Short mmCIF file of C-alpha atoms in Angstrom, two decimals:
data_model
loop_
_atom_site.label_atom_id
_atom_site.label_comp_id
_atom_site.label_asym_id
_atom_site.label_seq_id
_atom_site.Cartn_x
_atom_site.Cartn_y
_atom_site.Cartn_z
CA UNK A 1 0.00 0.00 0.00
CA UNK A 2 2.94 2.58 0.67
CA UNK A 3 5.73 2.45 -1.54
CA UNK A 4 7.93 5.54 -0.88
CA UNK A 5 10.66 4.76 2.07
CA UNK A 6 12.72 7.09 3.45
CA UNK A 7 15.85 6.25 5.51
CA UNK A 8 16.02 9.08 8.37
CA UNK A 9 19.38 9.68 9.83
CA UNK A 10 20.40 10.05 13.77
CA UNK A 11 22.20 13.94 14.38
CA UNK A 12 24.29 14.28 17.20
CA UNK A 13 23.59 17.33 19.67
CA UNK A 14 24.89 20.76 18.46
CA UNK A 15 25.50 24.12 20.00
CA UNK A 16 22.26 26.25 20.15
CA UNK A 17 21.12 26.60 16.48
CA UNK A 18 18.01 28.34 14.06
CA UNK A 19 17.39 27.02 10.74
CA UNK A 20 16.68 29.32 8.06
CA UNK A 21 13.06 29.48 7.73
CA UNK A 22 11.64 26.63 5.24
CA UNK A 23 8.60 26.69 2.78
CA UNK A 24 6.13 24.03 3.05
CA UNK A 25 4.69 21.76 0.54
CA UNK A 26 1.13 22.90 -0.79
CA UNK A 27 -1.42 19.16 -0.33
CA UNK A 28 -4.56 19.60 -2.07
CA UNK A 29 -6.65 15.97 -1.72
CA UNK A 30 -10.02 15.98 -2.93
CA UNK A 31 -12.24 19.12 -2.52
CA UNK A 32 -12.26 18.70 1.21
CA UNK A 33 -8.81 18.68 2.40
CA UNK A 34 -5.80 21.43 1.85
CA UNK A 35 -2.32 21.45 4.18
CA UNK A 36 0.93 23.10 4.29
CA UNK A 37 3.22 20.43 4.75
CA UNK A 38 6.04 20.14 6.29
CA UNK A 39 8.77 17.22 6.97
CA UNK A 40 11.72 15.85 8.82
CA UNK A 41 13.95 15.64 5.32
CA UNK A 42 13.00 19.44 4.80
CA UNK A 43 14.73 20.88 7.88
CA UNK A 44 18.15 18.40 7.32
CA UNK A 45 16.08 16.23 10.57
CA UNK A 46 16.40 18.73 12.86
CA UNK A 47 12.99 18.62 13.45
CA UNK A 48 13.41 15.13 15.33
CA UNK A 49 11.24 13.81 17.23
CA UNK A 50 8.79 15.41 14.92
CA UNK A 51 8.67 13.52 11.62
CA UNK A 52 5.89 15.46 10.04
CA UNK A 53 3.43 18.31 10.38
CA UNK A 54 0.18 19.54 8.37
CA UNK A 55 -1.32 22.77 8.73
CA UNK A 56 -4.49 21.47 7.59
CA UNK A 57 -7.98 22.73 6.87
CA UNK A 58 -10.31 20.02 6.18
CA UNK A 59 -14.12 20.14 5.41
CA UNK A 60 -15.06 16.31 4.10
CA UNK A 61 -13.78 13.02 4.74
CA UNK A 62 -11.31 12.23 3.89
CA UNK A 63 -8.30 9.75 4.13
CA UNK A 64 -10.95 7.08 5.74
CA UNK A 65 -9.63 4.13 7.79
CA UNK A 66 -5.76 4.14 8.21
CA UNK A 67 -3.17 2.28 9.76
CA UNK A 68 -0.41 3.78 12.14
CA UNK A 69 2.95 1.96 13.76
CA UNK A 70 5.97 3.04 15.13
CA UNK A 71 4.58 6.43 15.73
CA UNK A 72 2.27 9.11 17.49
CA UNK A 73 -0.54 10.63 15.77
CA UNK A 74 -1.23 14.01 16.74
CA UNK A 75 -4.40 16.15 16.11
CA UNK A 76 -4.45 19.64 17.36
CA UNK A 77 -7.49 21.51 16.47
CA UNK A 78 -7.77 25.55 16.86
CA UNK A 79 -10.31 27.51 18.09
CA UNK A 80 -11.50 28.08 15.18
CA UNK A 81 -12.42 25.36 13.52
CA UNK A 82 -16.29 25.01 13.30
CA UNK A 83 -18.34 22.23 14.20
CA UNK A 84 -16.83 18.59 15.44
CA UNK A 85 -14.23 16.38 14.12
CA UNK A 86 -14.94 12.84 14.77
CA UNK A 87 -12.39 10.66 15.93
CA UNK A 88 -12.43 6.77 16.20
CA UNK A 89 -9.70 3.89 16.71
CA UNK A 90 -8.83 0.38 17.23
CA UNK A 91 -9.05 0.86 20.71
CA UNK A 92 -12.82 1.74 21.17
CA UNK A 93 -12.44 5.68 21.04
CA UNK A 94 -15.45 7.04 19.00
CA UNK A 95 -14.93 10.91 20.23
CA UNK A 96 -16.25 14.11 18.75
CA UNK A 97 -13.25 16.12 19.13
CA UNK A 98 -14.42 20.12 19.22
CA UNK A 99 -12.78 22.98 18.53
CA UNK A 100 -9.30 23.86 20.35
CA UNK A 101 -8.76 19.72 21.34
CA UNK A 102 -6.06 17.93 21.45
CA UNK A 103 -6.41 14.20 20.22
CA UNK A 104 -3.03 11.58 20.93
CA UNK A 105 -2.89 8.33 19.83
CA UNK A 106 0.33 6.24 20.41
CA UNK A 107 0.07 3.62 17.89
CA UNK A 108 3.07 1.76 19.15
CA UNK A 109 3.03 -1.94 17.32
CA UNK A 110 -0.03 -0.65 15.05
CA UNK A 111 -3.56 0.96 15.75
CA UNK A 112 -6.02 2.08 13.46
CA UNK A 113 -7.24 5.32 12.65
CA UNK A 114 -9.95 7.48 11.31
CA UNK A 115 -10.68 11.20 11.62
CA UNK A 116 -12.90 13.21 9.71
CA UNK A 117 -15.58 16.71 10.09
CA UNK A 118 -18.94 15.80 10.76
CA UNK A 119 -21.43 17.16 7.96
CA UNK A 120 -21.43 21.06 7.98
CA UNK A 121 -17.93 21.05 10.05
CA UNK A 122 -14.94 22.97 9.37
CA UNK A 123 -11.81 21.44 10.72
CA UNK A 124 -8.52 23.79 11.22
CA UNK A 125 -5.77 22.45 12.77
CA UNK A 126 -2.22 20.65 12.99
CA UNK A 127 -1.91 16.88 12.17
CA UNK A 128 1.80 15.57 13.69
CA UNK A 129 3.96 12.33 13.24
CA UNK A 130 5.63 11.94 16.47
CA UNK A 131 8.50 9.53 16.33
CA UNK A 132 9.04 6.90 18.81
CA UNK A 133 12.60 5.58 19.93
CA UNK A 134 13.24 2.02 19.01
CA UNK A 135 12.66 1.19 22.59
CA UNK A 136 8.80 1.98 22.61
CA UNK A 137 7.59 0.99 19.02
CA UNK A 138 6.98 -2.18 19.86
CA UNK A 139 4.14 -1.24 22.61
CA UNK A 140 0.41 -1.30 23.05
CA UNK A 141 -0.97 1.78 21.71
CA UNK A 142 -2.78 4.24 23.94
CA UNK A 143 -4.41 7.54 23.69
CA UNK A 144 -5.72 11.00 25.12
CA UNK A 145 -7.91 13.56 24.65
CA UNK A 146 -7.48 16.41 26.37
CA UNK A 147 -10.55 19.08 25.84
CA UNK A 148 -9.92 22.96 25.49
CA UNK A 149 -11.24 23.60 28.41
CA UNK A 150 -8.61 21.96 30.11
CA UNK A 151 -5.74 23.63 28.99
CA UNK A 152 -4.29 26.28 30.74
CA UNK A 153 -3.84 29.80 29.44
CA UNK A 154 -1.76 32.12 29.81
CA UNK A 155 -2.58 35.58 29.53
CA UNK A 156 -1.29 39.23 29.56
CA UNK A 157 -1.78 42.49 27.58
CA UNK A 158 0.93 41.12 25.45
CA UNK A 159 -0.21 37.33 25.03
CA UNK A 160 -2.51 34.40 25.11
CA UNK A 161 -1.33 31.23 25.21
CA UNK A 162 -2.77 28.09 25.11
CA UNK A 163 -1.02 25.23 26.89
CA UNK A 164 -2.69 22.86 24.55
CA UNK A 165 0.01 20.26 26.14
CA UNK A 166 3.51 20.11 28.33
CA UNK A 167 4.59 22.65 30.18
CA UNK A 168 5.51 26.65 29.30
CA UNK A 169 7.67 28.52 32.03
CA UNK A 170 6.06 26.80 34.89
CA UNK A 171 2.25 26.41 33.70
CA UNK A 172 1.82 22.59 33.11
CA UNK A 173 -1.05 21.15 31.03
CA UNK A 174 -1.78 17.54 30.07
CA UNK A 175 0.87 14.85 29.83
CA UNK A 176 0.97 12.75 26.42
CA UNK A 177 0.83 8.93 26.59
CA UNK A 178 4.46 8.83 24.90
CA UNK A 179 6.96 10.95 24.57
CA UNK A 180 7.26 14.52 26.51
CA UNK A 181 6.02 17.17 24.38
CA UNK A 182 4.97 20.98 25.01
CA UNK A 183 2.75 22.17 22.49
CA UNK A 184 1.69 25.88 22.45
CA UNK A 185 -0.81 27.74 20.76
CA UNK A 186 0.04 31.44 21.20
CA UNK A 187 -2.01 34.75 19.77
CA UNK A 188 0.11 37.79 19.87
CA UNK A 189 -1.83 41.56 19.29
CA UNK A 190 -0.44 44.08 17.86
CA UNK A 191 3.60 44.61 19.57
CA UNK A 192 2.70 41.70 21.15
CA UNK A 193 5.24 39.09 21.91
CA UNK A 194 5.95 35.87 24.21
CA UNK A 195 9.09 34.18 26.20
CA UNK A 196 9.14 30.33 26.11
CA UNK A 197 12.37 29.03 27.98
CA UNK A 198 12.97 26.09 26.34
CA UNK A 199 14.66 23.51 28.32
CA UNK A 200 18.12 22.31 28.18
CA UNK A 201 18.37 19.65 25.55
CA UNK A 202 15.03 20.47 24.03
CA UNK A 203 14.34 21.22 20.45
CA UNK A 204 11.23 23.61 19.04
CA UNK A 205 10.01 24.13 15.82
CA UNK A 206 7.66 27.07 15.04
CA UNK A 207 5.02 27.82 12.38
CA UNK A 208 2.69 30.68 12.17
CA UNK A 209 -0.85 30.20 11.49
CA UNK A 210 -1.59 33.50 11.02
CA UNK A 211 0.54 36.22 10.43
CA UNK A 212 3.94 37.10 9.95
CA UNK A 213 6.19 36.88 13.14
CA UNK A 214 9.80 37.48 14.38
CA UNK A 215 11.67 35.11 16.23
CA UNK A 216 14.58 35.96 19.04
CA UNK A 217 16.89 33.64 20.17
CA UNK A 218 19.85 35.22 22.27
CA UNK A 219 21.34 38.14 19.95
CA UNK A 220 19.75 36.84 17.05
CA UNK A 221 16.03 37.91 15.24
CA UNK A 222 14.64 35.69 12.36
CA UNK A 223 11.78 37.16 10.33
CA UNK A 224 9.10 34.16 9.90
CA UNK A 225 6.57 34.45 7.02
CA UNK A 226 2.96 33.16 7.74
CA UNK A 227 3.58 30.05 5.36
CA UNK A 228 6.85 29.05 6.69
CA UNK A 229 8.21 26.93 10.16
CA UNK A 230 11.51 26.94 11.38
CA UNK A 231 13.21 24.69 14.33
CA UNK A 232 15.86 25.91 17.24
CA UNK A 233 18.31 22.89 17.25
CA UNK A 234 18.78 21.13 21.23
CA UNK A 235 19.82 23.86 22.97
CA UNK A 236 22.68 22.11 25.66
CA UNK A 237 21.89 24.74 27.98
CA UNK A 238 18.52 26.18 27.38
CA UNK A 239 17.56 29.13 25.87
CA UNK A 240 15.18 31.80 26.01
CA UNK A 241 12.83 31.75 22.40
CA UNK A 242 10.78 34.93 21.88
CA UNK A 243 7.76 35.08 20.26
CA UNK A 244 7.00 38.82 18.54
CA UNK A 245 5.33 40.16 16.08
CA UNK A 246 4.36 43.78 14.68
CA UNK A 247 0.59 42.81 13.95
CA UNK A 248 -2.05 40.38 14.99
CA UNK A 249 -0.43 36.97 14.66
CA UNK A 250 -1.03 32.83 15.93
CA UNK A 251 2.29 31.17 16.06
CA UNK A 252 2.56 26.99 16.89
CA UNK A 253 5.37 26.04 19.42
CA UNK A 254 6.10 22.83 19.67
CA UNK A 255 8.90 21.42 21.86
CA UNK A 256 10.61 18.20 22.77
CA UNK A 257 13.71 16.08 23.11
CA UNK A 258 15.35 14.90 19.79
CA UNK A 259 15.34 10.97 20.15
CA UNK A 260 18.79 11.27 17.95
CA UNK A 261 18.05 7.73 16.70
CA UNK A 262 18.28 6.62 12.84
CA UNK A 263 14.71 5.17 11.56
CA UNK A 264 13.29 4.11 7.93
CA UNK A 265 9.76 5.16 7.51
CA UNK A 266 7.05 4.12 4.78
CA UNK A 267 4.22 6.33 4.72
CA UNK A 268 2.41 6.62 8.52
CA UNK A 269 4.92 3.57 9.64
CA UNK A 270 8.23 4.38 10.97
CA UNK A 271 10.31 1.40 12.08
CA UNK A 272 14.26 1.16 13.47
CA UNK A 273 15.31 -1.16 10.57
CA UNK A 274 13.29 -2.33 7.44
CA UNK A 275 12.81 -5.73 8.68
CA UNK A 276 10.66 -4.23 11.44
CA UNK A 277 8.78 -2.37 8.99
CA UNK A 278 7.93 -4.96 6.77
CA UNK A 279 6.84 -7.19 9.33
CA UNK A 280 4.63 -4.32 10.72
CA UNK A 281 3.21 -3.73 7.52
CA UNK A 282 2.50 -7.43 7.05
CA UNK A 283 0.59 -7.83 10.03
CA UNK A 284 -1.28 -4.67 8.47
CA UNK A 285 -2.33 -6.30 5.64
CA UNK A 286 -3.69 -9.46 8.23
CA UNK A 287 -5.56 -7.08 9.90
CA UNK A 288 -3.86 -7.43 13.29
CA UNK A 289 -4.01 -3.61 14.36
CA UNK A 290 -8.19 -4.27 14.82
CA UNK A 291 -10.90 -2.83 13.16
CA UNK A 292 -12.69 0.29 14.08
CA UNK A 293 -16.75 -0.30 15.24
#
């Protein structure tokens, strides 16, 4: 069923570093679905553990039922997306996720998937590939949904930030079923602007979803068009990454650990060596992730 394979190398840590801001790919499927798309290969892996992100806007069905192993599957929906975004797996989850949720499914040794708007909906979001280390693909998969509601904001004349998961400077939100991972969704005004101190050994990458922004790290400012993302490289001893911009913008933080570990992927599997990944995708094709009710 997937064909394309792509052999993903391990990086060792570096000093503190910013990529150059990188363009997406423009995905147009059907007359339902459109993304900016961005992945690992595009940012030379520095976006480890993050193997790939869509900016999506979706309005029909669309992908239908879908295996996942290896790997997290990550659906982050904004505020405003309109109406729900149903959400079922191989573990019994039937959920309509609504506006500004957070859905996580570990998929582990295989789980399947389906997510789609509900007639009339209007889904905006962030789909996500998380990697796994070698260690963990081989696990039962679990999941989470954490509602809007429950994720902490913080708020000044100069911010609003959504903790939609992790931790910012203190303010701790859900915990995912797999790896650690802060994910931010941040709306600037006017001047506005925001301090995230990322963590020693932590990674970010950064996207606007509206807006143009600027980023600071240390001495240095990186102008960040509304289309493009960019990553700050495991910073050995932390750093502080500021969020500004000159008019109304949304920017998406999202932070974590590199695993640093060297994977081959095909399509939504991503194994440690192609033997595991054809025997994954061979118990695929037996049906041995389940079936969704």
């Amino acid at each position: 069923m997937y064909t394309s394979v792509q052999k993903h190398r391990a990086l060792s840590t570096r000093q503190t570093l910013c990529s150059a801001p990188i363009a997406p790919r423009y995905l147009e499927i059907g007359n339902g679905f459109t993304a900016l798309n961005f992945k690992l290969a595009s940012f030379d892996e520095l976006m480890d553990p993050l193997i790939m992100v869509d900016h999506f806007r979706m309005s029909k069905p669309t992908f239908g039922a879908h295996g996942h192993a290896g790997i997290s599957a990550v659906s982050v929906l904004f505020e405003d997306s309109e109406g729900a975004f149903n959400n079922r797996d191989s573990l019994g989850n039937n959920i309509d996720l609504k506006p500004g949720d957070l859905y996580w499914l570990k998929a582990g040794k295989g789980a399947m998937h389906d997510e789609k708007p509900l007639p009339g909906a209007r889904t905006h979001g962030l789909q996500m590939f998380v990697n796994l280390p070698a260690s963990r693909k081989h696990e039962a998969p679990e999941a989470v949904h954490v509602k809007a509601g429950a994720m902490p904001i913080i708020k000044s004349a100069t911010h609003r930030v959504r903790v939609v998961l992790g931790e910012s400077n203190g303010v701790r939100g859900a915990t995912s079923p797999a790896l650690p991972l802060s994910i931010l969704d941040a709306e600037l005004p006017a001047g506005g602007l925001y301090t995230h101190l990322l963590p020693a050994g932590q990674s970010a990458w950064i996207h606007p979803i509206k807006g143009d922004a600027t980023i600071r790290l240390g001495g240095e400012s990186v102008a960040l068009g509304g289309k493009e993302a960019l990553v700050i490289q495991a910073c050995r001893n932390g750093a502080r990454v500021t969020l500004a911009s000159d008019d109304r913008a949304q920017l998406a933080l999202i932070a974590g650990a590199p695993i640093g570990e060297t994977f081959i992927q095909r399509g939504p599997f991503a194994m440690a060596n192609e033997a595991d990944l054809d025997a994954v995708e061979a118990a695929y094709q037996r049906g041995e992730f389940g079936s969704i009710g």
